[in-house]
Short mmCIF file of C-alpha atoms in Angstrom, two decimals:
data_model
loop_
_atom_site.label_atom_id
_atom_site.label_comp_id
_atom_site.label_asym_id
_atom_site.label_seq_id
_atom_site.Cartn_x
_atom_site.Cartn_y
_atom_site.Cartn_z
CA MET C 1 -94.63 19.45 -16.40
CA THR C 2 -95.01 15.72 -17.19
CA THR C 3 -95.03 12.77 -14.75
CA HIS C 4 -93.81 9.23 -15.46
CA LEU C 5 -93.32 6.08 -13.48
CA PHE C 6 -89.67 5.04 -13.48
CA HIS C 7 -90.39 1.76 -15.27
CA ASP C 8 -92.36 3.62 -17.92
CA TRP C 9 -89.47 5.95 -18.68
CA PRO C 10 -88.82 5.85 -22.41
CA ASP C 11 -85.70 3.95 -23.46
CA SER C 12 -84.60 3.63 -19.84
CA PRO C 13 -81.94 0.90 -19.25
CA HIS C 14 -83.75 0.17 -15.99
CA ARG C 15 -87.14 -0.23 -17.54
CA ASN C 16 -87.54 -3.85 -16.46
CA ASP C 17 -86.14 -3.37 -12.96
CA HIS C 18 -88.46 -4.33 -10.13
CA VAL C 19 -87.56 -1.39 -7.98
CA CYS C 20 -90.05 1.46 -7.90
CA PHE C 21 -88.86 4.93 -7.00
CA GLY C 22 -92.24 6.55 -7.12
CA PHE C 23 -92.93 9.43 -9.38
CA ILE C 24 -90.19 11.29 -11.17
CA LEU C 25 -90.74 14.76 -12.38
CA THR C 26 -89.31 15.77 -15.66
CA PHE C 27 -88.79 19.31 -16.85
CA SER C 28 -87.43 20.81 -19.92
CA VAL C 29 -83.87 20.67 -18.61
CA PRO C 30 -80.65 19.58 -20.28
CA ILE C 31 -80.12 15.87 -20.70
CA MET C 32 -76.98 15.96 -18.47
CA ALA C 33 -79.04 17.13 -15.49
CA THR C 34 -81.50 14.31 -16.08
CA ASN C 35 -78.72 11.72 -16.17
CA LEU C 36 -77.20 13.09 -12.96
CA PHE C 37 -80.59 12.80 -11.26
CA LEU C 38 -80.90 9.16 -12.32
CA GLU C 39 -77.40 8.30 -11.09
CA ARG C 40 -78.22 9.73 -7.66
CA CYS C 41 -81.37 7.65 -7.52
CA LEU C 42 -79.41 4.48 -8.31
CA PHE C 43 -76.74 5.34 -5.69
CA MET C 44 -79.41 5.71 -2.99
CA SER C 45 -80.91 2.37 -4.05
CA ASN C 46 -77.52 0.57 -3.73
CA GLN C 47 -76.95 2.04 -0.30
CA LYS C 48 -80.13 0.40 0.89
CA GLN C 49 -78.75 -3.03 -0.11
CA GLN C 50 -75.46 -2.93 1.88
CA LYS C 51 -73.74 -6.24 2.42
CA PRO C 52 -73.21 -7.47 5.96
CA THR C 53 -69.71 -6.79 7.38
CA LEU C 54 -67.68 -8.37 10.15
CA THR C 55 -67.16 -6.20 13.15
CA GLY C 56 -64.63 -6.50 15.95
CA GLN C 57 -62.01 -4.65 17.94
CA ARG C 58 -58.35 -4.68 16.95
CA PHE C 59 -55.61 -4.44 19.58
CA LYS C 60 -52.07 -3.25 18.98
CA THR C 61 -49.30 -4.76 21.05
CA ARG C 62 -47.07 -2.09 22.45
CA LYS C 63 -43.30 -2.61 22.59
CA ARG C 64 -43.41 -1.92 26.31
CA ASP C 65 -45.70 -4.91 26.80
CA GLU C 66 -43.37 -7.16 24.74
CA LYS C 67 -40.40 -6.28 26.93
CA GLU C 68 -42.36 -7.04 30.05
CA ARG C 69 -43.11 -10.54 28.74
CA PHE C 70 -39.39 -11.38 28.38
CA ASP C 71 -38.89 -13.77 31.28
CA PRO C 72 -36.14 -16.41 31.02
CA THR C 73 -36.98 -17.99 34.39
CA GLN C 74 -39.15 -20.78 33.06
CA PHE C 75 -36.76 -21.37 30.14
CA GLN C 76 -33.81 -21.62 32.52
CA GLU C 77 -35.61 -24.05 34.82
CA SER C 78 -36.39 -26.33 31.85
CA ILE C 79 -32.75 -26.34 30.64
CA VAL C 80 -31.32 -26.82 34.13
CA GLN C 81 -33.72 -29.68 34.85
CA GLY C 82 -32.74 -31.40 31.59
CA LEU C 83 -29.01 -31.01 32.26
CA ASN C 84 -29.40 -32.35 35.80
CA GLN C 85 -31.09 -35.42 34.38
CA THR C 86 -28.48 -36.05 31.67
CA GLY C 87 -25.57 -35.37 34.05
CA THR C 88 -22.07 -35.86 32.63
CA ASP C 89 -23.26 -37.90 29.64
CA LEU C 90 -22.56 -35.35 26.91
CA GLU C 91 -24.15 -37.53 24.21
CA ALA C 92 -27.37 -37.39 26.22
CA VAL C 93 -26.91 -33.63 26.69
CA ALA C 94 -26.65 -33.16 22.91
CA LYS C 95 -29.83 -35.21 22.34
CA PHE C 96 -31.69 -33.28 25.04
CA LEU C 97 -30.73 -29.93 23.51
CA ASP C 98 -31.69 -31.18 20.05
CA SER C 99 -35.19 -32.21 21.10
CA SER C 100 -35.79 -29.24 23.41
CA GLY C 101 -35.38 -26.79 20.55
CA ALA C 102 -38.79 -27.80 19.26
CA LYS C 103 -40.46 -26.89 22.57
CA LEU C 104 -38.34 -24.05 23.96
CA ASP C 105 -37.67 -20.65 22.42
CA TYR C 106 -33.93 -20.91 21.67
CA ARG C 107 -34.03 -17.88 19.42
CA ARG C 108 -35.37 -15.60 22.17
CA TYR C 109 -33.30 -17.00 25.02
CA ALA C 110 -30.04 -17.85 23.21
CA GLU C 111 -27.87 -15.92 25.68
CA THR C 112 -29.51 -17.68 28.64
CA LEU C 113 -28.98 -21.07 26.98
CA PHE C 114 -25.26 -20.51 26.36
CA ASP C 115 -24.71 -19.01 29.82
CA ILE C 116 -26.12 -22.18 31.39
CA LEU C 117 -24.12 -24.55 29.19
CA VAL C 118 -20.87 -22.72 29.99
CA ALA C 119 -21.30 -21.47 33.57
CA GLY C 120 -24.28 -23.40 34.93
CA GLY C 121 -26.61 -20.42 35.20
CA MET C 122 -27.26 -16.90 33.98
CA LEU C 123 -24.27 -14.57 34.23
CA ALA C 124 -24.48 -11.09 35.70
CA PRO C 125 -22.30 -8.31 34.23
CA GLY C 126 -18.69 -9.05 35.12
CA GLY C 127 -19.05 -12.83 34.98
CA ALA C 128 -20.62 -13.71 38.37
CA LEU C 129 -23.59 -16.09 38.50
CA SER C 130 -26.95 -14.48 39.27
CA ASP C 131 -27.95 -15.36 42.86
CA ASP C 132 -31.70 -15.47 42.26
CA MET C 133 -31.65 -18.02 39.46
CA THR C 134 -31.70 -21.81 39.26
CA ARG C 135 -28.29 -23.40 38.54
CA THR C 136 -26.84 -26.70 37.42
CA HIS C 137 -23.52 -28.30 38.35
CA PHE C 138 -23.28 -29.97 34.94
CA CYS C 139 -21.62 -27.37 32.69
CA LEU C 140 -18.30 -26.51 31.03
CA PHE C 141 -16.86 -24.72 34.07
CA THR C 142 -17.42 -27.72 36.39
CA ALA C 143 -16.12 -30.28 33.88
CA PRO C 144 -12.62 -31.84 34.12
CA GLU C 145 -9.85 -29.64 32.72
CA ASP C 146 -8.55 -31.90 29.94
CA VAL C 147 -8.49 -31.87 26.14
CA LYS C 148 -10.73 -34.92 25.74
CA THR C 149 -13.56 -33.36 27.75
CA MET C 150 -13.20 -30.00 25.99
CA LYS C 151 -13.43 -31.73 22.60
CA ALA C 152 -16.60 -33.47 23.77
CA TYR C 153 -18.11 -30.12 24.81
CA ALA C 154 -17.08 -28.64 21.47
CA GLN C 155 -19.12 -31.40 19.80
CA VAL C 156 -22.15 -30.48 21.92
CA PHE C 157 -21.99 -26.87 20.72
CA ASN C 158 -21.24 -27.96 17.16
CA LYS C 159 -24.29 -30.26 16.98
CA LEU C 160 -26.54 -27.64 18.59
CA ILE C 161 -25.55 -24.88 16.14
CA ARG C 162 -25.73 -27.18 13.11
CA ARG C 163 -29.24 -28.21 14.17
CA TYR C 164 -30.39 -24.65 14.93
CA LYS C 165 -28.46 -22.50 12.45
CA TYR C 166 -29.95 -19.26 13.76
CA LEU C 167 -27.93 -19.70 16.98
CA GLU C 168 -24.63 -19.20 15.14
CA LYS C 169 -24.50 -15.42 15.50
CA GLY C 170 -25.74 -15.51 19.08
CA PHE C 171 -23.02 -18.03 19.97
CA GLU C 172 -20.26 -15.78 18.62
CA GLU C 173 -21.67 -12.87 20.61
CA GLU C 174 -21.71 -15.08 23.70
CA ILE C 175 -18.03 -16.01 23.31
CA LYS C 176 -17.10 -12.34 22.83
CA LYS C 177 -18.98 -11.54 26.04
CA LEU C 178 -17.34 -14.39 27.97
CA LEU C 179 -13.89 -13.16 26.93
CA LEU C 180 -14.71 -9.73 28.33
CA PHE C 181 -15.74 -11.42 31.63
CA LEU C 182 -12.41 -13.27 32.08
CA LYS C 183 -11.56 -11.41 35.27
CA GLY C 184 -14.72 -12.75 36.90
CA PHE C 185 -13.74 -16.39 36.25
CA SER C 186 -11.27 -18.60 38.10
CA GLU C 187 -7.98 -19.62 36.45
CA SER C 188 -9.33 -23.12 35.82
CA GLU C 189 -12.50 -21.73 34.24
CA ARG C 190 -10.43 -19.45 31.99
CA ASN C 191 -8.26 -22.39 30.93
CA LYS C 192 -11.30 -24.50 30.00
CA LEU C 193 -12.84 -21.61 28.05
CA ALA C 194 -9.53 -21.03 26.22
CA MET C 195 -9.19 -24.71 25.28
CA LEU C 196 -12.80 -24.89 24.09
CA THR C 197 -12.46 -21.66 22.06
CA GLY C 198 -9.28 -22.93 20.38
CA ILE C 199 -10.99 -26.18 19.36
CA LEU C 200 -14.06 -24.33 18.06
CA LEU C 201 -11.83 -21.99 16.03
CA ALA C 202 -10.00 -24.98 14.56
CA ASN C 203 -13.34 -26.62 13.64
CA GLY C 204 -14.60 -23.46 11.96
CA ASN C 205 -17.45 -22.97 14.44
CA LEU C 206 -16.19 -19.50 15.31
CA SER C 207 -14.61 -16.61 13.43
CA ALA C 208 -11.20 -15.40 14.63
CA LEU C 209 -12.84 -11.98 14.94
CA ILE C 210 -13.97 -12.96 18.46
CA LEU C 211 -10.34 -12.53 19.56
CA SER C 212 -10.79 -8.77 19.31
CA SER C 213 -12.33 -8.96 22.81
CA LEU C 214 -8.87 -9.84 24.14
CA PHE C 215 -7.64 -6.37 23.16
CA ASN C 216 -9.84 -4.88 25.87
CA GLU C 217 -7.76 -2.38 27.86
CA ASN C 218 -8.60 -3.81 31.30
CA LEU C 219 -7.85 -7.42 30.28
CA VAL C 220 -4.53 -6.35 28.76
CA LYS C 221 -3.61 -4.31 31.84
CA GLU C 222 -4.35 -7.25 34.16
CA GLY C 223 -2.21 -9.58 32.02
CA LEU C 224 -5.21 -11.84 31.36
CA SER C 225 -5.16 -11.45 27.56
CA PRO C 226 -1.72 -12.97 26.80
CA ALA C 227 -2.20 -15.78 29.34
CA PHE C 228 -5.56 -16.69 27.81
CA ALA C 229 -4.06 -16.43 24.30
CA VAL C 230 -1.37 -18.98 25.21
CA MET C 231 -3.94 -21.64 26.15
CA LEU C 232 -6.15 -20.78 23.21
CA PHE C 233 -3.40 -20.94 20.56
CA LYS C 234 -1.96 -24.17 21.99
CA SER C 235 -5.39 -25.74 21.66
CA TRP C 236 -5.91 -24.30 18.17
CA ILE C 237 -2.47 -25.28 16.81
CA SER C 238 -2.81 -28.82 18.20
CA GLU C 239 -5.88 -29.23 15.96
CA LYS C 240 -4.61 -27.29 12.90
CA ASP C 241 -1.14 -26.32 11.68
CA ILE C 242 0.21 -22.79 12.07
CA ASN C 243 -0.44 -21.97 8.39
CA SER C 244 -4.15 -22.63 8.85
CA VAL C 245 -4.17 -20.51 12.02
CA ALA C 246 -2.33 -17.70 10.21
CA ALA C 247 -4.84 -17.78 7.32
CA SER C 248 -7.78 -17.47 9.73
CA LEU C 249 -6.16 -14.56 11.56
CA ARG C 250 -5.23 -12.85 8.30
CA LYS C 251 -8.77 -13.18 6.95
CA VAL C 252 -10.16 -10.89 9.67
CA GLY C 253 -7.09 -8.68 10.12
CA ILE C 254 -6.15 -9.99 13.58
CA ASP C 255 -2.69 -11.20 12.49
CA SER C 256 -1.37 -7.64 12.49
CA ARG C 257 -2.83 -6.85 15.93
CA LEU C 258 -1.34 -9.60 18.10
CA MET C 259 1.04 -7.12 19.72
CA GLU C 260 -2.04 -5.48 21.29
CA LEU C 261 -2.28 -8.42 23.70
CA PHE C 262 0.36 -6.60 25.75
CA PRO C 263 0.39 -3.19 27.46
CA VAL C 264 1.84 -0.32 25.43
CA ASN C 265 5.13 -0.33 27.37
CA LYS C 266 5.69 -4.02 26.47
CA ARG C 267 4.76 -3.93 22.79
CA SER C 268 8.14 -4.80 21.34
CA SER C 269 9.18 -7.58 19.00
CA ASP C 270 11.67 -8.95 21.50
CA TYR C 271 9.15 -9.09 24.36
CA PHE C 272 6.48 -10.70 22.17
CA SER C 273 8.93 -13.29 20.86
CA LYS C 274 10.30 -14.18 24.30
CA TYR C 275 6.86 -14.40 25.95
CA PHE C 276 5.37 -16.87 23.48
CA THR C 277 8.61 -18.82 22.92
CA ASP C 278 8.96 -19.35 26.68
CA ALA C 279 5.30 -20.47 26.76
CA GLY C 280 6.05 -23.16 24.14
CA LEU C 281 4.53 -21.28 21.20
CA LYS C 282 7.53 -20.53 18.99
CA GLU C 283 5.25 -20.98 15.95
CA LEU C 284 3.23 -17.93 17.04
CA SER C 285 6.40 -15.97 17.66
CA ASP C 286 7.66 -16.80 14.15
CA LEU C 287 4.27 -15.92 12.69
CA ALA C 288 4.43 -12.45 14.24
CA HIS C 289 8.00 -12.02 13.01
CA ASN C 290 6.97 -12.94 9.47
CA GLN C 291 4.04 -10.55 9.70
CA ARG C 292 6.35 -7.71 10.68
CA SER C 293 8.75 -8.66 7.88
CA LEU C 294 5.84 -8.61 5.43
CA GLY C 295 4.95 -5.11 6.55
CA THR C 296 8.58 -4.05 6.12
CA ARG C 297 8.75 -5.60 2.65
CA LYS C 298 5.58 -3.82 1.55
CA GLU C 299 6.98 -0.49 2.69
CA LEU C 300 10.29 -1.26 0.99
CA GLN C 301 8.62 -2.16 -2.30
CA LYS C 302 6.54 1.01 -2.15
CA GLU C 303 9.69 3.10 -1.62
CA ILE C 304 11.59 1.44 -4.49
CA GLN C 305 8.67 1.97 -6.87
CA GLU C 306 8.53 5.60 -5.78
CA GLN C 307 12.26 5.99 -6.51
CA MET C 308 11.81 4.46 -9.98
CA SER C 309 8.93 6.82 -10.78
CA GLN C 310 11.09 9.79 -9.75
CA GLY C 311 13.85 8.70 -12.12
CA ILE C 312 16.45 8.03 -9.43
CA SER C 313 19.51 6.25 -10.86
CA PHE C 314 19.87 2.47 -10.67
CA LYS C 315 23.08 2.94 -8.72
CA GLU C 316 21.26 4.80 -5.94
CA ILE C 317 18.36 2.32 -5.89
CA ILE C 318 20.80 -0.61 -5.61
CA ALA C 319 22.65 1.14 -2.75
CA TYR C 320 19.34 1.73 -0.97
CA GLY C 321 18.35 -1.93 -1.40
CA ARG C 322 21.64 -3.22 0.00
CA GLU C 323 21.38 -0.88 2.97
CA GLU C 324 17.87 -2.18 3.72
CA ILE C 325 19.13 -5.79 3.59
CA LYS C 326 21.56 -4.96 6.40
CA LYS C 327 19.21 -2.74 8.41
CA SER C 328 16.06 -4.90 8.24
CA SER C 329 17.76 -8.32 8.11
CA ILE C 330 16.09 -9.12 4.78
CA SER C 331 17.61 -11.96 2.78
CA GLU C 332 18.79 -11.47 -0.79
CA GLN C 333 16.05 -13.89 -1.88
CA LYS C 334 13.39 -11.60 -0.37
CA MET C 335 15.03 -8.57 -1.94
CA ILE C 336 15.09 -10.02 -5.48
CA GLY C 337 11.37 -10.78 -5.10
CA ILE C 338 10.74 -7.17 -4.08
CA MET C 339 12.88 -5.85 -6.92
CA TRP C 340 11.14 -8.04 -9.54
CA THR C 341 7.70 -6.89 -8.39
CA SER C 342 8.82 -3.26 -8.36
CA VAL C 343 10.26 -3.47 -11.88
CA MET C 344 7.14 -5.16 -13.28
CA SER C 345 4.82 -2.69 -11.52
CA SER C 346 6.58 0.39 -12.88
CA VAL C 347 5.01 0.19 -16.34
CA GLU C 348 1.52 -0.11 -17.84
CA TRP C 349 1.50 -3.26 -19.95
CA ASN C 350 -0.07 -3.60 -23.37
CA LYS C 351 -3.20 -5.78 -23.33
CA LYS C 352 -2.38 -7.43 -26.67
CA GLU C 353 -0.40 -10.64 -26.31
CA GLU C 354 1.57 -10.15 -29.53
CA LEU C 355 2.77 -6.70 -28.38
CA VAL C 356 3.39 -7.31 -24.67
CA THR C 357 6.32 -9.68 -25.32
CA GLU C 358 8.32 -7.06 -27.17
CA GLN C 359 7.45 -4.48 -24.53
CA ALA C 360 8.48 -6.81 -21.68
CA ILE C 361 11.85 -7.74 -23.22
CA LYS C 362 12.71 -4.10 -23.84
CA HIS C 363 11.68 -3.08 -20.30
CA LEU C 364 13.53 -5.93 -18.54
CA LYS C 365 16.68 -5.41 -20.59
CA GLN C 366 16.71 -1.79 -19.50
CA HIS C 367 16.18 -2.69 -15.80
CA SER C 368 18.39 -5.80 -15.74
CA PRO C 369 21.11 -4.08 -13.61
CA LEU C 370 18.58 -3.90 -10.70
CA LEU C 371 17.93 -7.65 -10.95
CA LYS C 372 21.58 -8.57 -11.44
CA ALA C 373 22.61 -6.69 -8.27
CA PHE C 374 20.50 -9.01 -6.09
CA THR C 375 21.18 -12.40 -7.73
CA THR C 376 24.70 -13.00 -6.46
CA GLN C 377 23.64 -16.37 -4.98
CA GLY C 378 22.33 -19.48 -6.76
CA LEU C 379 19.26 -19.53 -4.50
CA SER C 380 18.49 -15.92 -5.44
CA GLU C 381 18.64 -16.82 -9.15
CA LEU C 382 16.24 -19.71 -8.60
CA THR C 383 13.94 -17.44 -6.57
CA LEU C 384 13.81 -15.00 -9.47
CA LEU C 385 12.92 -17.77 -11.95
CA LEU C 386 10.09 -18.87 -9.69
CA ARG C 387 8.79 -15.30 -9.44
CA VAL C 388 8.91 -14.99 -13.23
CA GLN C 389 6.96 -18.25 -13.58
CA GLU C 390 4.37 -17.11 -11.06
CA TYR C 391 3.99 -13.71 -12.72
CA CYS C 392 3.54 -15.15 -16.22
CA TYR C 393 0.94 -17.61 -14.91
CA ASP C 394 -1.05 -14.99 -12.99
CA ASN C 395 -1.01 -12.53 -15.93
CA ILE C 396 -2.48 -14.41 -18.88
CA HIS C 397 -1.01 -12.05 -21.53
CA PHE C 398 2.47 -13.19 -20.40
CA MET C 399 1.86 -16.96 -20.75
CA LYS C 400 3.77 -17.16 -24.07
CA THR C 401 6.45 -14.71 -22.92
CA PHE C 402 8.02 -16.85 -20.18
CA GLN C 403 10.71 -18.53 -22.30
CA LYS C 404 11.77 -15.23 -23.89
CA ILE C 405 12.12 -13.56 -20.46
CA VAL C 406 14.27 -16.43 -19.12
CA LEU C 407 16.44 -16.36 -22.27
CA LEU C 408 16.99 -12.61 -21.81
CA LEU C 409 17.92 -13.03 -18.12
CA TYR C 410 20.39 -15.73 -19.15
CA LYS C 411 21.98 -13.57 -21.87
CA VAL C 412 22.49 -10.57 -19.57
CA ASN C 413 23.97 -12.82 -16.84
CA VAL C 414 21.17 -12.35 -14.32
CA VAL C 415 20.56 -16.12 -14.07
CA SER C 416 23.05 -18.90 -14.73
CA GLU C 417 22.84 -22.12 -16.68
CA GLU C 418 22.81 -24.09 -13.41
CA ALA C 419 19.82 -22.17 -12.09
CA VAL C 420 17.83 -22.69 -15.30
CA LEU C 421 18.55 -26.45 -15.35
CA LYS C 422 17.67 -26.80 -11.66
CA TRP C 423 14.39 -24.96 -12.21
CA TYR C 424 13.57 -27.18 -15.21
CA THR C 425 14.40 -30.53 -13.61
CA GLU C 426 13.12 -30.18 -10.06
CA ALA C 427 12.44 -26.73 -8.66
CA HIS C 428 9.60 -25.37 -10.82
CA LEU C 429 6.16 -24.52 -9.44
CA ALA C 430 2.97 -26.38 -10.32
CA LYS C 431 1.46 -23.19 -11.80
CA GLY C 432 1.46 -23.54 -15.59
CA LYS C 433 4.01 -26.34 -15.29
CA SER C 434 3.20 -28.17 -18.54
CA VAL C 435 3.04 -24.97 -20.62
CA PHE C 436 6.29 -23.49 -19.31
CA LEU C 437 8.28 -26.73 -19.42
CA GLU C 438 7.27 -27.20 -23.04
CA GLN C 439 8.36 -23.63 -23.84
CA MET C 440 11.74 -24.23 -22.20
CA LYS C 441 12.40 -27.68 -23.72
CA LYS C 442 14.53 -26.60 -26.72
CA PHE C 443 16.49 -24.04 -24.71
CA VAL C 444 17.27 -26.60 -21.98
CA GLU C 445 18.37 -29.14 -24.62
CA TRP C 446 20.68 -26.50 -26.09
CA LEU C 447 22.12 -25.78 -22.62
CA LYS C 448 22.75 -29.48 -21.99
CA ASN C 449 24.44 -29.96 -25.38
CA ALA C 450 26.58 -26.86 -24.81
CA GLU C 451 27.59 -28.23 -21.42
CA GLU C 452 28.58 -31.61 -22.94
CA GLU C 453 30.61 -29.91 -25.69
CA SER C 454 32.36 -27.79 -23.07
CA GLU C 455 33.26 -30.87 -21.02
CA SER C 456 34.50 -32.63 -24.18
CA GLU C 457 36.73 -29.68 -25.06
CA GLU C 458 38.19 -29.65 -21.53
CA GLU C 459 39.06 -33.36 -21.78
CA THR C 460 40.76 -32.79 -25.18
CA ASP C 461 42.85 -29.94 -23.74
CA GLU C 462 43.96 -32.18 -20.86
CA ASP C 463 45.10 -34.89 -23.29
#
């Protein structure tokens, strides 16, 4: 057995270290065992030189504690105090709300904030004001019931939500809730809320999806839903035209549900039409009628396409179409539009522009009896030309095919010379106007020359 000091160890990488481990015994053992022994010695040395660490106790906040800290009392007192100071000056109210957002937690207490601005205090379920809370008399429900004041309040909400964008979703949820509470409000309060909601819908501050609250069974049963809808739509339509209102309703699928404002035993077209017409909202009545007609036309088109796919004769399809015109009070102009769409949807078109023209001419020539049957009026002919123009514009492979389609329809007596000239001179659509007019230029010139020659021949015969 041999003894060495650590720093005297031959060829040791730690020979110059200033740490002494005492004596190390060496035996005639494998080198791996010796290396393992050295590594353990170094590990023990490093443990003696541990770095200082920070110590402390970490607390976890429990969800139960967070809920307990939710207390809107102080928030409400601050808002109420500010509104009492600003009074009826809505410009001052808007400025107060703008500046208070930096100090008060609007995100946490959004519902409380909107309750106060609308009703003067926090609302209990059902729409009654909470008895144990501070209130203000300066709010929407205590304001004068006129359009000017409601527009001013709409501006207050608009400025607030534009300044604090995160309130947008909470505001929509608040309006949905308020609509469900209609029974708990007075008639005047309901009227003010309806006028305000209509203005906000017109301004784009709300989605028309909030109207789904009016389909609540209890509100419908009490007759509150249609009465509220009358005030709301009058306010909305006074700010925007009926087409804009229809587009907003259609976007969220509410346009097809308006009948649900009434109890099941009153959900008829006649009752709906009379109710809103008598209330001075014929535009809404017409909108619903058009919506029902659209549904009918879609079903009709689906049926005609089904008949074509089954190989039913043109004679039977024409008879079916004429019967539907009488039964559903559909005009011939609507029917020719349905027939055109059905004919063009009954085939899979070639994607190559040079081949689709030939395919289209062959297909339309074959189905021309269906189009001819529903173009007995000049207006129907013009309607068909417009549908052809629209189709060729929307389907880019047909852009160069327009003139050839019109020429075919003229040759097979589906459209007349008068209809073509009227379309060319004044009745065409803006879609692809320059392209299609250029295509039709030579054909129109030929028609005009033929017409002049015909008139000249008639004069000669008279002489």
